[in-house]
Coordinates of C-alpha atoms in Angstrom, one line a residue:
M1179 CA 0.0 0.0 0.0
P1180 CA 1.4 3.4 -0.9
R1181 CA 2.6 5.3 2.2
S1182 CA 0.6 8.4 1.2
S1183 CA -2.7 6.6 1.8
L1184 CA -2.0 6.2 5.5
S1185 CA -3.1 8.8 8.0
P1186 CA -0.2 10.4 9.8
I1187 CA 0.3 9.3 13.4
P1188 CA -0.7 12.1 15.8
S1189 CA 2.4 13.9 17.3
N1190 CA 0.7 14.5 20.6
L1191 CA 0.6 10.9 21.8
P1192 CA 2.2 10.4 25.2
D1193 CA 5.6 8.7 25.4
V1194 CA 5.5 5.1 26.7
A1195 CA 6.9 6.4 30.0
E1196 CA 3.9 8.7 30.4
R1197 CA 1.3 5.9 29.9
R1198 CA -0.5 4.6 32.9
A1199 CA 0.2 1.0 33.8
L1200 CA -2.7 -1.4 33.8
Q1201 CA -3.7 -3.0 37.0
L1202 CA -3.9 -6.7 36.0
L1203 CA -5.2 -9.7 37.9
V1204 CA -4.0 -13.0 36.6
V1205 CA -6.4 -15.9 37.5
D1206 CA -4.9 -19.3 36.6
D1207 CA -4.2 -22.4 38.7
D1208 CA -1.3 -23.4 36.5
A1209 CA 1.9 -21.9 37.9
T1210 CA 3.7 -21.9 34.5
Q1211 CA 0.8 -20.0 32.8
R1212 CA 0.7 -17.5 35.7
S1213 CA 4.4 -16.9 35.4
L1214 CA 4.3 -16.5 31.6
I1215 CA 1.4 -14.0 31.8
T1216 CA 3.0 -12.1 34.8
V1217 CA 6.4 -11.8 33.1
A1218 CA 4.9 -10.6 29.8
A1219 CA 2.7 -8.0 31.6
K1220 CA 5.5 -6.7 33.9
Q1221 CA 7.8 -6.4 30.9
A1222 CA 5.2 -4.2 29.3
G1223 CA 5.1 -2.0 32.4
H1224 CA 1.9 -3.2 34.0
E1225 CA 1.2 -3.9 37.7
V1226 CA 0.3 -7.6 38.3
A1227 CA -1.5 -9.4 41.1
V1228 CA -2.1 -13.2 40.9
A1229 CA -4.8 -15.5 42.0
P1230 CA -4.4 -19.3 41.6
S1231 CA -8.0 -20.1 42.6
V1232 CA -11.6 -18.9 42.3
A1233 CA -11.7 -18.0 46.0
E1234 CA -8.5 -15.9 45.8
A1235 CA -9.7 -14.2 42.6
I1236 CA -13.0 -13.2 44.2
E1237 CA -11.3 -12.0 47.3
K1238 CA -8.9 -9.8 45.3
L1239 CA -11.7 -8.5 43.1
R1240 CA -13.6 -7.4 46.2
T1241 CA -10.6 -5.6 47.7
A1242 CA -8.8 -4.0 44.8
R1243 CA -9.6 -2.3 41.5
F1244 CA -8.3 -3.9 38.3
D1245 CA -8.3 -2.7 34.7
C1246 CA -8.0 -6.2 33.3
V1247 CA -8.3 -9.8 34.4
T1248 CA -6.8 -12.7 32.6
L1249 CA -9.0 -15.6 33.4
D1250 CA -8.6 -19.4 32.9
L1251 CA -12.0 -21.2 32.7
V1252 CA -11.0 -24.4 34.5
L1253 CA -9.6 -23.9 38.0
E1254 CA -9.0 -26.4 40.8
D1255 CA -11.6 -25.0 43.1
G1256 CA -14.2 -24.0 40.6
D1257 CA -15.0 -22.4 37.3
G1258 CA -13.8 -19.2 35.7
I1259 CA -17.5 -18.5 34.9
D1260 CA -18.0 -18.2 38.7
V1261 CA -15.4 -15.4 38.7
L1262 CA -17.2 -13.7 35.8
R1263 CA -20.5 -13.9 37.7
E1264 CA -18.8 -12.3 40.8
M1265 CA -17.3 -9.6 38.5
A1266 CA -20.8 -8.9 37.1
A1267 CA -22.3 -8.6 40.6
A1268 CA -19.5 -6.2 41.6
K1269 CA -20.2 -4.1 38.5
F1270 CA -16.6 -4.7 37.1
T1271 CA -15.8 -2.1 34.5
G1272 CA -12.5 -3.4 33.2
S1273 CA -11.7 -6.0 30.5
V1274 CA -11.3 -9.7 30.6
I1275 CA -8.9 -11.7 28.6
M1276 CA -10.0 -15.3 28.8
I1277 CA -7.1 -17.7 28.3
S1278 CA -8.4 -21.2 28.0
G1279 CA -7.8 -24.6 26.4
M1280 CA -11.5 -25.4 26.7
D1281 CA -13.7 -26.2 23.7
G1282 CA -15.5 -23.6 21.7
K1283 CA -18.9 -24.2 23.4
R1284 CA -17.5 -23.4 26.9
R1285 CA -15.6 -20.3 25.7
S1286 CA -18.7 -19.2 23.8
A1287 CA -20.8 -19.6 27.0
A1288 CA -18.3 -17.4 28.9
R1289 CA -18.4 -14.8 26.1
S1290 CA -22.2 -14.7 26.1
L1291 CA -22.3 -14.3 29.9
A1292 CA -19.7 -11.5 29.8
R1293 CA -21.5 -9.7 27.0
S1294 CA -24.9 -10.0 28.7
V1295 CA -23.6 -8.2 31.8
G1296 CA -21.5 -5.6 29.9
I1297 CA -18.0 -7.0 30.5
E1298 CA -15.6 -6.6 27.5
L1299 CA -14.1 -10.1 26.9
Q1300 CA -11.4 -11.2 24.6
S1301 CA -10.5 -14.9 24.2
L1302 CA -7.0 -16.4 23.6
P1303 CA -6.5 -20.1 23.3
K1304 CA -4.0 -22.3 25.2
P1305 CA -1.2 -22.8 24.5
L1306 CA -0.9 -19.1 25.0
D1307 CA 0.6 -17.0 22.2
L1308 CA 2.6 -14.3 24.1
A1309 CA 2.6 -12.0 21.1
A1310 CA -1.2 -12.0 21.0
L1311 CA -1.3 -11.4 24.8
R1312 CA 1.1 -8.5 24.5
I1313 CA -0.9 -6.9 21.8
S1314 CA -4.1 -7.3 23.7
L1315 CA -2.6 -5.6 26.8
A1316 CA -1.1 -2.8 24.7
N1317 CA -4.5 -2.1 23.1
L1318 CA -6.2 -2.2 26.6
G1319 CA -3.5 0.3 27.9
K1320 CA -4.1 2.6 25.0
T1321 CA -7.9 2.4 25.4
A1322 CA -7.6 3.1 29.1
M1323 CA -5.8 6.3 28.2
G1324 CA -8.3 7.3 25.5
L1325 CA -5.7 6.5 22.7
P1326 CA -6.7 4.6 19.6
T1327 CA -5.8 0.9 19.4
I1328 CA -3.5 0.4 16.4
H1329 CA -2.3 -3.2 16.7
T1330 CA -4.1 -6.3 15.5
W1331 CA -3.2 -9.9 15.8
G1332 CA -5.4 -12.6 14.3
G1333 CA -8.5 -10.8 15.1
V1334 CA -7.5 -10.0 18.7
A1335 CA -8.3 -6.4 18.3
S1336 CA -10.0 -4.3 15.6
D1337 CA -10.3 -0.6 15.6
A1338 CA -11.4 2.5 13.7
I1339 CA -8.0 3.2 12.3
V1340 CA -7.6 -0.2 10.8
E1341 CA -11.1 -0.1 9.4
R1342 CA -10.5 3.3 7.9
H1343 CA -7.4 2.1 6.2
R1344 CA -9.3 -0.9 4.8
A1345 CA -12.0 1.4 3.5
Q1346 CA -9.3 3.6 1.9
R1347 CA -7.8 0.5 0.2
R1348 CA -11.2 -0.7 -1.0
G1349 CA -12.0 2.8 -2.3
A1350 CA -8.7 3.0 -4.2
A1351 CA -9.3 -0.5 -5.7
M1352 CA -12.8 0.4 -6.8
Q1353 CA -11.5 3.6 -8.4
S1354 CA -8.8 1.7 -10.2
A1355 CA -11.3 -0.9 -11.4
A1356 CA -13.7 1.8 -12.7
A1357 CA -10.9 3.6 -14.5
N1358 CA -9.8 0.4 -16.2
R1359 CA -13.4 -0.6 -17.2
P1360 CA -14.0 -0.5 -21.0
L1361 CA -16.5 2.1 -22.1

C-alpha cells in the first residue's frame, strides 16, 4: 500500500513512560501459565496481582480495582465462569482476557455471559501466544488512556484506524477498477 494513503500518526501521543500502567489480575491455577502472563505483563510495564483459585480471585476483586483480568476457565476449586459472575455482581468495569484450552462451546458460553452483563471479553486459546497477549494488553492500555488501538493480531483487536485504512484501500481498488473498465 502506498505510504501516502495512511493517515499520519498524531504527534501529541504520550511517550511510553507517560502511559498509565494497567492493574492486571492473573487468574490461573497453572503456575507456569501465571508466570508467563505475569512476566509478559510486567515487561510491558503493568502492575500484576495473581490468584491461583476462584476463591482468591473473588477476594482480590472485592478488595482491589483492576483494569483487566486474565482468566482461565478451569480452576482447581471451581470455574472461571463463577469469577465472571462475581465480576458482574460487583459491576466490574474493566476488560477480561479469557485464556483457556477449553472447547469452543465453553468459551462461547463465557463470552455470552460477559456480553450479557456488559463486560468486555477477549479470548485467547492455550497454548498461549505471548505476542497476542502483549498486543491485547497494549491495546487495553491505550484504550484506558483514550488513545486509539492500532495493533491487531489474528482478530484479537480491531479498531477504527484499521477499518478506515481498509476502507481507503477498497475505495482505491474500486476507483482503479472503474478507471480500467472498458467504455
